[in-house]
Coordinates of C-alpha atoms in Angstrom, one line a residue:
Chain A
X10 CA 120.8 83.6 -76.4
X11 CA 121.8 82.2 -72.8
X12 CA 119.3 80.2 -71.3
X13 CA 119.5 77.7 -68.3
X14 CA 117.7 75.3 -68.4
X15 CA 120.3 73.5 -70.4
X16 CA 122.8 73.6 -67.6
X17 CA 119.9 72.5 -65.3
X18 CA 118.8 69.4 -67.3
X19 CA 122.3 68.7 -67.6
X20 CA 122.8 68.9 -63.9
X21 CA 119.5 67.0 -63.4
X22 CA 120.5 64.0 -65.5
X23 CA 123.9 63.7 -63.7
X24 CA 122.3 63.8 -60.1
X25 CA 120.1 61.2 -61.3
X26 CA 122.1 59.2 -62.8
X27 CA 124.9 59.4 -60.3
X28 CA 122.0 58.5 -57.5
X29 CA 120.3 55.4 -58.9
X30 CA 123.9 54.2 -59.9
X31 CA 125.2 54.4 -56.7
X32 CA 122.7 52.2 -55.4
X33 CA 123.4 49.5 -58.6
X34 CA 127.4 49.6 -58.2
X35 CA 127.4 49.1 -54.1
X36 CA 125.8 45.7 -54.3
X37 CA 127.0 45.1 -57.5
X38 CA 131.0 45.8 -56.9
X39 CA 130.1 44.3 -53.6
X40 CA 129.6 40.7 -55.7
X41 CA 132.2 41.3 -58.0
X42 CA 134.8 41.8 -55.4
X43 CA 133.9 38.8 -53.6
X44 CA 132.5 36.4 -55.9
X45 CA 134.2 33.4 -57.4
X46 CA 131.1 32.7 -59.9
X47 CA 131.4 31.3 -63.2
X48 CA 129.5 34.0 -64.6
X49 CA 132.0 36.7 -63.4
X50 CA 133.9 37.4 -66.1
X51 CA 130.6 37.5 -68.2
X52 CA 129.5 40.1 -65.5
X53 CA 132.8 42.1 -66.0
X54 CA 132.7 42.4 -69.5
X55 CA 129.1 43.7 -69.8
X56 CA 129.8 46.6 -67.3
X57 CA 133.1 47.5 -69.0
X58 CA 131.5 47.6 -72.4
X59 CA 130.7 51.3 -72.6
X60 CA 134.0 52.0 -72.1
X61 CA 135.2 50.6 -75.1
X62 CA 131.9 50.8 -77.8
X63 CA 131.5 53.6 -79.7
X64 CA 128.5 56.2 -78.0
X65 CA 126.5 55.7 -80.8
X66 CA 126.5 51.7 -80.9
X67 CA 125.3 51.9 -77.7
X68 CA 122.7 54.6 -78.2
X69 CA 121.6 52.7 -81.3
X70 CA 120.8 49.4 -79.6
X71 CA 118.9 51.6 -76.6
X72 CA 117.1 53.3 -79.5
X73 CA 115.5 50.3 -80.6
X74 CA 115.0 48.7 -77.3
X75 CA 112.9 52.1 -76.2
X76 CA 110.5 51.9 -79.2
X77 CA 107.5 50.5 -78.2
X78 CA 107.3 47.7 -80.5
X79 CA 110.6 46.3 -78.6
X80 CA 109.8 44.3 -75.3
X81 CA 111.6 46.4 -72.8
X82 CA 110.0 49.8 -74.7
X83 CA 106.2 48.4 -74.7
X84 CA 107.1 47.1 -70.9
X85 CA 108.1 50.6 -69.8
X86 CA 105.0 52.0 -71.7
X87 CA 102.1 49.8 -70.8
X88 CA 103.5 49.0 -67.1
X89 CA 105.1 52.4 -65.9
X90 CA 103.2 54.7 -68.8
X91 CA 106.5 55.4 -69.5
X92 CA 107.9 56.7 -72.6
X93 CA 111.7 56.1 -73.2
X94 CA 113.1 57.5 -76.6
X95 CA 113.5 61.1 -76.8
X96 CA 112.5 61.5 -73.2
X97 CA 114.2 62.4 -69.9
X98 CA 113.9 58.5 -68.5
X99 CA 115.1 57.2 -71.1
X100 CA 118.2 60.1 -71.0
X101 CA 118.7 58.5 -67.6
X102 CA 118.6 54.6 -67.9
X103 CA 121.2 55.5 -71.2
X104 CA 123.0 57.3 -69.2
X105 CA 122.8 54.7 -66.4
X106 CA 124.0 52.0 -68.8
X107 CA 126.8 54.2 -70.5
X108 CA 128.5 55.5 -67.1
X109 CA 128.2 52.1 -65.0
X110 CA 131.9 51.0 -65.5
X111 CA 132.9 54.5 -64.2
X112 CA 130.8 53.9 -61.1
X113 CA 131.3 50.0 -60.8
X114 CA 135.2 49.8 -61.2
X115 CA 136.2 52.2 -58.2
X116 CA 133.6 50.7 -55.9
X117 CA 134.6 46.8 -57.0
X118 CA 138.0 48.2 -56.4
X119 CA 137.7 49.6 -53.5
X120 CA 136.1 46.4 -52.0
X121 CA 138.7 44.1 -53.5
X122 CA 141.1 46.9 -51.7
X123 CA 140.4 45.6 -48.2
X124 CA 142.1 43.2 -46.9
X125 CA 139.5 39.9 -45.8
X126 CA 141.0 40.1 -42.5
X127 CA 138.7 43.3 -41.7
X128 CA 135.8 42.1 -42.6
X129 CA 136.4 38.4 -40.9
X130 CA 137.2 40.4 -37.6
X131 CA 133.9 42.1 -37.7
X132 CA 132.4 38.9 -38.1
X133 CA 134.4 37.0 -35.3
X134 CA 132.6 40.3 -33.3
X135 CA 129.1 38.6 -34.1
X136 CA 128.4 41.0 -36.7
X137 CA 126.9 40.1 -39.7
X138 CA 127.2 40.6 -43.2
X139 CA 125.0 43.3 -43.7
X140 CA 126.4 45.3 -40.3
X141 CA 129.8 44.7 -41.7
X142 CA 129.2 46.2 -44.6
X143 CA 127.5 49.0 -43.0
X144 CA 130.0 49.9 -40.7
X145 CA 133.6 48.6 -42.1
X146 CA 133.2 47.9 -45.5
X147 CA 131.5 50.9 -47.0
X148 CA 133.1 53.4 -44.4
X149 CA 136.9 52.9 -45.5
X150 CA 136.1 52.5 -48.8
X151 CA 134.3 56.0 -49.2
X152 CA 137.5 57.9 -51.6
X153 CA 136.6 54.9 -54.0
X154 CA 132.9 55.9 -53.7
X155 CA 133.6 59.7 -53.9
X156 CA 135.8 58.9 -57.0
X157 CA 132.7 56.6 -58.6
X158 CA 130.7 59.1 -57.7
X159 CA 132.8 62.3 -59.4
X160 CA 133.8 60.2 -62.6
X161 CA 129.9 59.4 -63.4
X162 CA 128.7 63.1 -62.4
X163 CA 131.0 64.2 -64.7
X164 CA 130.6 61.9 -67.7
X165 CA 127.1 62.2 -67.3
X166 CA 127.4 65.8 -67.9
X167 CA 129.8 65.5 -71.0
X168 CA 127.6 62.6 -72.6
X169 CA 126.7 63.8 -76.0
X170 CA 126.7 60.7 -78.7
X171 CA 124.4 58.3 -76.5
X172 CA 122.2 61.2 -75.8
X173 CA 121.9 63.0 -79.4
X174 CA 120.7 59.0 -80.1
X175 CA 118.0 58.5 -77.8
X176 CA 116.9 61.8 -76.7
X177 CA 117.5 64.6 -79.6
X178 CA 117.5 68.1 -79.1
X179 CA 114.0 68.8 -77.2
X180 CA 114.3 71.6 -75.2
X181 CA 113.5 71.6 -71.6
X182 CA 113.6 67.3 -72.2
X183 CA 116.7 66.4 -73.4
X184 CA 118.6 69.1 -74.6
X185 CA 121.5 68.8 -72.3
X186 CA 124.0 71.2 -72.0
X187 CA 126.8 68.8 -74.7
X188 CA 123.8 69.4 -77.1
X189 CA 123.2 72.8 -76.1
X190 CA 126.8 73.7 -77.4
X191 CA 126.6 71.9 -80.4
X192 CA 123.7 73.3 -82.1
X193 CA 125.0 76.9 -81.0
X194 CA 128.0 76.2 -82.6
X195 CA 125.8 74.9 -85.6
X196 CA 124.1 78.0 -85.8
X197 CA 127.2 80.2 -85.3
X198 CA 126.1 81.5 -81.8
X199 CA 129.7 81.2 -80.9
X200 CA 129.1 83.9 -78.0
X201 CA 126.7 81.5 -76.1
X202 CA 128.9 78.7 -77.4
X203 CA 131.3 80.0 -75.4
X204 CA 129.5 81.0 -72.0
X205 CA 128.2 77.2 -72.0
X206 CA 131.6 75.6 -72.6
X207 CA 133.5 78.5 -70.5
X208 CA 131.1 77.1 -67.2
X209 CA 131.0 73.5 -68.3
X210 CA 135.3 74.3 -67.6
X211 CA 134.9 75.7 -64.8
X212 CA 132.6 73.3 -63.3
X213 CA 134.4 70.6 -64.0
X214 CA 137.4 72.0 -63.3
X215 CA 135.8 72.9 -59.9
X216 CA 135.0 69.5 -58.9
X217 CA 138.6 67.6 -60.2
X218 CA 140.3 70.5 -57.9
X219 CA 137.8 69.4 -54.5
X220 CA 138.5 65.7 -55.1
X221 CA 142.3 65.7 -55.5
X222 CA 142.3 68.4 -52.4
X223 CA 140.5 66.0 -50.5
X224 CA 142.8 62.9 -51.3
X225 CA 146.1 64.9 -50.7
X226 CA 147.9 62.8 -48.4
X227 CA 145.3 59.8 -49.1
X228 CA 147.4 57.9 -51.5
X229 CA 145.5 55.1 -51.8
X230 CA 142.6 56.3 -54.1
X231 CA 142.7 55.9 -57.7
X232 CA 141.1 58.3 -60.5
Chain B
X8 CA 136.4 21.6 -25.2
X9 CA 136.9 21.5 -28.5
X10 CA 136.6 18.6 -30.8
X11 CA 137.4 18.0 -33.8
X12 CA 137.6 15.4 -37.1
X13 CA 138.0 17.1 -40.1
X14 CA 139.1 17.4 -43.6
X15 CA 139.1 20.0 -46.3
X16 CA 141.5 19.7 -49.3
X17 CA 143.1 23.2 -50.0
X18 CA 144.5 24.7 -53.3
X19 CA 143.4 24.5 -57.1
X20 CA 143.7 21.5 -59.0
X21 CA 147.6 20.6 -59.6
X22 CA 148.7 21.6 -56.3
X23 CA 145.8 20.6 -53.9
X24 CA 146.2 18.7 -51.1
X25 CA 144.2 17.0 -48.6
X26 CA 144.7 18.8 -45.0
X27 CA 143.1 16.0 -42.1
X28 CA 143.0 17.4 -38.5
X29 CA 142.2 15.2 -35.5
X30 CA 142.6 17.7 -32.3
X31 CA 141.2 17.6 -28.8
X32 CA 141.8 20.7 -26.9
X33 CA 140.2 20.7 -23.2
X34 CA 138.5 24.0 -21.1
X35 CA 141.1 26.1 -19.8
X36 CA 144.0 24.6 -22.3
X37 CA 146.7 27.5 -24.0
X38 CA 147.0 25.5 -26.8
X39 CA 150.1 25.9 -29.5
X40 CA 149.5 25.1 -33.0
X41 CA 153.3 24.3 -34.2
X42 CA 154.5 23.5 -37.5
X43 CA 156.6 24.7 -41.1
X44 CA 155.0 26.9 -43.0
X45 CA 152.5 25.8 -45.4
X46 CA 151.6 22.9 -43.1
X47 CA 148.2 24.0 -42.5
X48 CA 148.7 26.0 -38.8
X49 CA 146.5 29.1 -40.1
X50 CA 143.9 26.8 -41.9
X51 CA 143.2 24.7 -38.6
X52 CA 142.8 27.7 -36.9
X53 CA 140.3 29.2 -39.3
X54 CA 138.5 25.9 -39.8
X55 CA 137.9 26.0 -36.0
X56 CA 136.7 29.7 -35.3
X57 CA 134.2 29.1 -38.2
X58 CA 136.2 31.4 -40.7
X59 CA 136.3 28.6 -43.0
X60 CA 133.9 25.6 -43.7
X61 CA 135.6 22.1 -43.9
X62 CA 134.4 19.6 -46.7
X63 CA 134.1 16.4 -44.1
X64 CA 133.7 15.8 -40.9
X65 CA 132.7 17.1 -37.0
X66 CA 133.5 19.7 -34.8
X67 CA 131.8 20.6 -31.3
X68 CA 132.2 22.5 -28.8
X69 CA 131.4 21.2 -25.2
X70 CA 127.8 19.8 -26.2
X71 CA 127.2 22.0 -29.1
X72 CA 128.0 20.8 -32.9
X73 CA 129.7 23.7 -34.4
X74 CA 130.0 21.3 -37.9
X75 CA 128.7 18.4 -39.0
X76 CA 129.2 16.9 -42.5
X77 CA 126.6 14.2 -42.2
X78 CA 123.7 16.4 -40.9
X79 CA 124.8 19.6 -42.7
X80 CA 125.3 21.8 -39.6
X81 CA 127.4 24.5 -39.7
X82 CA 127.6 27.2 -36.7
X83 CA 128.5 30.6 -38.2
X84 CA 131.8 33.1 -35.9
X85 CA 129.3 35.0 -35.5
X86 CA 127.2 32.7 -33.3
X87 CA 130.9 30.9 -32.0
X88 CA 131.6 32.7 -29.5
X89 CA 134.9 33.4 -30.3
X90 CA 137.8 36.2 -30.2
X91 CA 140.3 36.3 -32.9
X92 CA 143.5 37.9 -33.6
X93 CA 144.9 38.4 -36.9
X94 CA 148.4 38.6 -37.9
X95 CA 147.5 41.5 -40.0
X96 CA 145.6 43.0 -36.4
X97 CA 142.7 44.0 -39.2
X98 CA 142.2 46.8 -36.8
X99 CA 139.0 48.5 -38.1
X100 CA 141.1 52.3 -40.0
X101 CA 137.6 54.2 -39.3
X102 CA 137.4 53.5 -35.9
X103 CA 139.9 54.8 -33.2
X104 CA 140.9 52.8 -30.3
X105 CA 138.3 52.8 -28.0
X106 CA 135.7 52.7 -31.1
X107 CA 137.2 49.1 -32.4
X108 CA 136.5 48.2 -28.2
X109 CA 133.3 49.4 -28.6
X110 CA 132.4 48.2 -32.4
X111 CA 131.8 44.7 -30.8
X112 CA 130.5 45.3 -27.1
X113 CA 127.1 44.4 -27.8
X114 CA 125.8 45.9 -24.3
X115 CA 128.2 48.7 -24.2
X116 CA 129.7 47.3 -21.3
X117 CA 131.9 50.5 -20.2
X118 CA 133.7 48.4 -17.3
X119 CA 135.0 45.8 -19.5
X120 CA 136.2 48.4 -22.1
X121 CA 138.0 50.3 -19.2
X122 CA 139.4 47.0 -17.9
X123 CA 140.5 45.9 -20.9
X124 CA 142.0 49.1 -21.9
X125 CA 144.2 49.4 -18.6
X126 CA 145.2 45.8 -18.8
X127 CA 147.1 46.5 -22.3
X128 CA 147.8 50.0 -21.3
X129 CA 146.1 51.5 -24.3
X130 CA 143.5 54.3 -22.3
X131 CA 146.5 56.8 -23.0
X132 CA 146.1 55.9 -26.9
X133 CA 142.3 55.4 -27.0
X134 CA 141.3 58.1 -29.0
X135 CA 143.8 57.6 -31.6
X136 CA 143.4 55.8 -35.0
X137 CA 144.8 53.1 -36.0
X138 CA 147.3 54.6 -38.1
X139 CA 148.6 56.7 -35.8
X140 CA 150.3 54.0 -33.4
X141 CA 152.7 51.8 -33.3
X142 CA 153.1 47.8 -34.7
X143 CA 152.8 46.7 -30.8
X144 CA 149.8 49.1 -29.7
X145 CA 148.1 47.7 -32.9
X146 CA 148.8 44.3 -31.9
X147 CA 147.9 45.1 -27.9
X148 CA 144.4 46.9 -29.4
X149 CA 143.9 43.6 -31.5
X150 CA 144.0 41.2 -28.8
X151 CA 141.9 43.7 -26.3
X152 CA 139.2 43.8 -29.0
X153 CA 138.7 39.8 -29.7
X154 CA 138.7 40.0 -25.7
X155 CA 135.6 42.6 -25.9
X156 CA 133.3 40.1 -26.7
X157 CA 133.8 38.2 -23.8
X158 CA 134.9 35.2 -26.0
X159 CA 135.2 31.5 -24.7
X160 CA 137.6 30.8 -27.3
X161 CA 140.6 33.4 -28.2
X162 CA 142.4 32.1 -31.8
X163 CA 145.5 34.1 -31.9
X164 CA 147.4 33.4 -35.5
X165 CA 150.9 34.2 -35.1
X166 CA 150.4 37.4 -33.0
X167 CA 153.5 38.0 -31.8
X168 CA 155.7 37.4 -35.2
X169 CA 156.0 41.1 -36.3
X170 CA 157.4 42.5 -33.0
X171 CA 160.5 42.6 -31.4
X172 CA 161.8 40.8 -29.1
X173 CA 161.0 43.3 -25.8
X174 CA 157.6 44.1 -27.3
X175 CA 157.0 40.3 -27.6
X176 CA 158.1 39.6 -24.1
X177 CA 155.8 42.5 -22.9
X178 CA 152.9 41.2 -25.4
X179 CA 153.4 37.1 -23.5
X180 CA 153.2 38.9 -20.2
X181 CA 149.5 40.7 -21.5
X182 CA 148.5 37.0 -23.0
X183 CA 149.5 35.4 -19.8
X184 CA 147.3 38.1 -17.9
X185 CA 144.3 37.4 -20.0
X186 CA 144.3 33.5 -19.9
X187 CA 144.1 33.8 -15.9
X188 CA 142.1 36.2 -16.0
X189 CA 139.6 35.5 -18.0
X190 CA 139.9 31.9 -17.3
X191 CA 139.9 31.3 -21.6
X192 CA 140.4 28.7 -23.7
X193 CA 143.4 29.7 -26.1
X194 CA 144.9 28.7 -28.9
X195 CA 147.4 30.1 -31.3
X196 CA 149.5 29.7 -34.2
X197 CA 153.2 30.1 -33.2
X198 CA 156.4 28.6 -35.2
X199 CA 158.3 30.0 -32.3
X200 CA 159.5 27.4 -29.3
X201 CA 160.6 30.0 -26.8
X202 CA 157.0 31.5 -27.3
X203 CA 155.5 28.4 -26.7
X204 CA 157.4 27.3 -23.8
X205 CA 156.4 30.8 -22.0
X206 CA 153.0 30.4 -23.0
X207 CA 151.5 27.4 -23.9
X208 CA 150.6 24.1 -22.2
X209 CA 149.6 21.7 -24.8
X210 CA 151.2 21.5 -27.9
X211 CA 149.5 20.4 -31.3
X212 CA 152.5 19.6 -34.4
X213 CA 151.4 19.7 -37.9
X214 CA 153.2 18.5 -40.9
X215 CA 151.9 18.5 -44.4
X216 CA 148.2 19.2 -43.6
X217 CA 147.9 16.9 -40.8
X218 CA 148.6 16.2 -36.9
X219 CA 151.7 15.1 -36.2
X220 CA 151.9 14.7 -32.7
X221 CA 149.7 16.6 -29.7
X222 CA 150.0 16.8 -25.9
X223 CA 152.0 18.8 -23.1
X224 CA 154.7 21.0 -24.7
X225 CA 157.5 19.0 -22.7
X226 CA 155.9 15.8 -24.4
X227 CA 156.1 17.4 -28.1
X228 CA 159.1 20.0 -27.5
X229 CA 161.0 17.1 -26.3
X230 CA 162.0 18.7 -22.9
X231 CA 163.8 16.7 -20.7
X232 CA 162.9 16.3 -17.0
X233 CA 164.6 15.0 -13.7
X234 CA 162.7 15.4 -10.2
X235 CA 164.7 18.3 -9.3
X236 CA 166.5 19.2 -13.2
X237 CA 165.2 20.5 -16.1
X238 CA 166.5 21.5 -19.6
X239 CA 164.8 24.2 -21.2
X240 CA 165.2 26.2 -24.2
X241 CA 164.9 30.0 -23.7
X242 CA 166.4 33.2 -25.6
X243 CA 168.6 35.7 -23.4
X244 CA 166.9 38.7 -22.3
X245 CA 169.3 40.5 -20.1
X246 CA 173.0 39.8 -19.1
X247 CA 174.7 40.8 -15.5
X248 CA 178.3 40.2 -15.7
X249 CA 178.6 41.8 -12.2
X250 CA 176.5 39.5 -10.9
X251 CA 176.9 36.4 -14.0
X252 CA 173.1 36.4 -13.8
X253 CA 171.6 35.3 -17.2
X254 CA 167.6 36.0 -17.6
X255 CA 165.6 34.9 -19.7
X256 CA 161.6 33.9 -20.0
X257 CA 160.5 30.5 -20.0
X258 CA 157.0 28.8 -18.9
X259 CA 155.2 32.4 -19.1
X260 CA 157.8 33.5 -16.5
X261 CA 161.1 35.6 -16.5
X262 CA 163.6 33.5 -15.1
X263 CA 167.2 34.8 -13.7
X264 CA 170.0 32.1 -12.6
X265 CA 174.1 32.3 -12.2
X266 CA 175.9 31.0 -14.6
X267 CA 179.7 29.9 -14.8
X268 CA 182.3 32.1 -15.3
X269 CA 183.3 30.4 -18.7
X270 CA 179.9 30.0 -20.0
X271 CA 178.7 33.6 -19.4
X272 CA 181.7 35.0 -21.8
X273 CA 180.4 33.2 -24.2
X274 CA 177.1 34.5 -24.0
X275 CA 174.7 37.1 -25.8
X276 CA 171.4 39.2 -25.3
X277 CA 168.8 37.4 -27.9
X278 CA 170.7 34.0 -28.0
X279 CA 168.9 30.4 -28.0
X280 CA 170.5 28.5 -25.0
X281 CA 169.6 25.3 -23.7
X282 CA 169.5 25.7 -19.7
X283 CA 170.0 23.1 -17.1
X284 CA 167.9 24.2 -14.1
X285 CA 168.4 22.6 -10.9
X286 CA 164.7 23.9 -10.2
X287 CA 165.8 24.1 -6.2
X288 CA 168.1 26.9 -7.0
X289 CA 166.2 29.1 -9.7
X290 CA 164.7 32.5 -8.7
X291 CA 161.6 33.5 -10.5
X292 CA 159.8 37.3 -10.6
X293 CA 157.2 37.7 -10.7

């Protein structure tokens, strides 16, 4: 039987997601392009680990870390009253953790993209580094943002291994839309099967088409 | 005035090198920064507007200590005072014209943005972006915009390089402009003679990371001079066989003078010549 609130958890988790990791990757690509710390390449490696370890490694080691024996789960629990596993919270810091290169790479890009000079003028204006980044900086970097920003919406919204580990199939909690599909499938609802994955297309499919309409003639943004 | 003593050793490990800059530089002075590539001309000029920190030594400015090793002061560009120009123009892509002008007017000082605009002959352009104009409206809305600030310093690293000949000639006639104008002290990276000898007065060489020589360009540029002759180097601008006038610009002016029948044939539009002047005889216009 259709029912929404799939498509609206799954909508939820990718706003949220896509919000709070906005506001890591800015600072954080911010460093990365400019920093010529020893720890960089440590730094670099974390944040491209998702992209490389299998969904359920990662949802494994969040598993344990949201139980409340683990530090980080009893932290959450005790401090926030928080409850991570199977919860929506804990959907979005896994979700957090598993899209951050997809975020993180086109923003680092993009900063690494501008040449030193622009900033340096700003600065020879009496600007400082926060105005600069305000004003020059994030401004003429916004395609990498709005790609960051697409690429995580829209792996957020396919996730299904990290998410079948740490959150299971509770409805109205964490059964996501990815989830949603595969237990109609299970049950051989193809029908609803279907409408799910025929709008998951489309949507998808949607927002690919608005991003590469907006970049024609903008060659110099990556996806 | 600035002052300076410094040091900073440049490169990674196998190919560093120690770059040691002594320069004096008064109020007023259009100051060349001469030298092969590689020999440190861009660093000076980065070290001095702040855009780099050196590893030893002072610099000041008048009575204020922009850097001192010893006591750990370093003056940020923002709190310099300074304009710069970069060879890239780093024009700001989000901004058009008139909004780079405006980006660093602190007090939103309309007159000096309208001033400035007519002086470079951009208010036509104003509303464009960036990309939309041209290598020498780029490099016209570079200079106007370290000018916005009212600097006390302009640093102007290689400006003119990318342009062709007319636009540079145009381009000295705008820097000449500004430096009376505005009464500034300038100083720029040029590996060019002829620009120096239409612009500059004081000449600092470089070789290998450190000063070779400084003082008045005839002094460093080896110009020869007589009460009434001088020998200067200039590039051709315009030819007149009717009238076997040969112009050219030297000492931030266009210069037009006969020449001999003989010599003229032999002559080209863009050519390096080295002039005799009997300075009694020489008409220059402006």
């Amino acid at each position: 039987m259709f029912d929404w609130s799939p498509i609206f958890l799954s909508l939820e988790l990718a706003l949220c997601t896509t919000l709070i990791l906005l506001l890591i990757a800015i600072p954080l690509g911010y460093w990365l392009s400019k920093s010529n710390s020893l720890f960089k390449p440590v730094v670099e490696a974390i944040v491209s680990l998702p992209l490389i370890l299998p969904p359920t490694v990662i949802g494994f080691y969040l598993l344990i870390s949201f139980s409340p024996e683990s530090a980080i789960g009893s932290f959450f629990n005790n401090t926030l009253g928080l409850q991570l596993a199977f919860s929506f919270p804990g959907l979005v810091i896994g979700s957090i953790i598993y899209s951050l290169p997809f975020m993180v790479h086109p923003v680092a890009n993009g900063f690494s993209s501008l040449p030193p000079s622009l900033a340096e003028a700003s600065f020879t204006m009496g600007k400082s580094k926060f105005q600069t980044l305000r004003k020059i900086e994030l401004p003429n970097i916004k395609n990498s943002i709005l790609t960051g920003i697409v690429l995580t919406f829209a792996h957020t919204i396919g996730e299904f291994g990290v998410v079948l580990m740490i959150g299971g199939n509770i409805p109205d909690e964490t059964r996501v839309l990815s989830i949603d599909i595969y237990s109609k499938v299970e049950s051989l609802d193809y029908q609803t099967a279907h409408q799910y994955s025929g709008m998951l297309l489309g949507i998808m499919f949607l927002i690919l088409l608005l991003v590469y309409f907006r970049r024609q003639g903008n060659k110099n943004v990556l996806l | 005035m600035i002052q300076a003593a410094i040091s900073k050793k440049l490169g990674h490990k196998k190919n560093a090198f120690e770059t040691e800059f002594t320069i004096h530089i008064k109020t007023g002075d259009f100051v060349a920064i001469k030298g092969k590539s590689g020999s440190g001309k861009t660093t000076l000029l980065r070290l001095l507007s702040g855009l780099e920190k050196p590893d030893k030594g002072l610099i000041s400015s008048d009575s204020e200590e922009w850097y001192n090793s010893e006591t750990k002061t370093f003056v940020k560009t923002q709190n310099r005072n300074v304009g710069f120009v970069f060879q890239d123009y780093a024009l700001f892509p989000n901004m058009t014209v008139r909004q780079n002008l405006e980006y660093g007017n602190k007090n939103e000082d309309q007159k000096l943005i309208k001033e400035l605009l007519e002086i470079t002959e951009l208010d036509q352009i104003q509303n464009q972006y960036p990309n939309t104009i041209s290598g020498g409206q780029k490099q016209r809305v570079a200079l106007a915009r370290a000018l916005v600030t009212k600097p006390k310093y302009l640093f102007l690293d290689e400006p003119l390089s990318a342009l062709d000949l007319d636009l540079r000639t145009k381009l000295q006639e705008y820097l000449i402009e500004i430096h009376k104008k505005y009464q500034l002290t300038i100083i720029m990276v040029s590996h060019d003679e002829l620009e120096i000898l239409n612009l500059a007065n004081k000449v600092i060489e470089l070789e290998d990371g450190k000063v070779l020589q400084q003082g008045s360009v005839s002094e460093v540029l080896q110009i020869e001079s007589g009460e009434n002759q001088k020998t200067i180097q200039g590039r051709i601008l315009a030819l007149n066989p009717d009238t076997r006038e040969v112009t050219f610009s030297a000492f931030g002016n266009i210069i037009t003078t006969p020449i001999a029948k003989e010599k003229f044939a032999t002559l080209q539009v863009g050519q390096i010549i080295l002039i005799d002047l009997d300075l009694k005889k020489i008409r220059v216009k402006p």
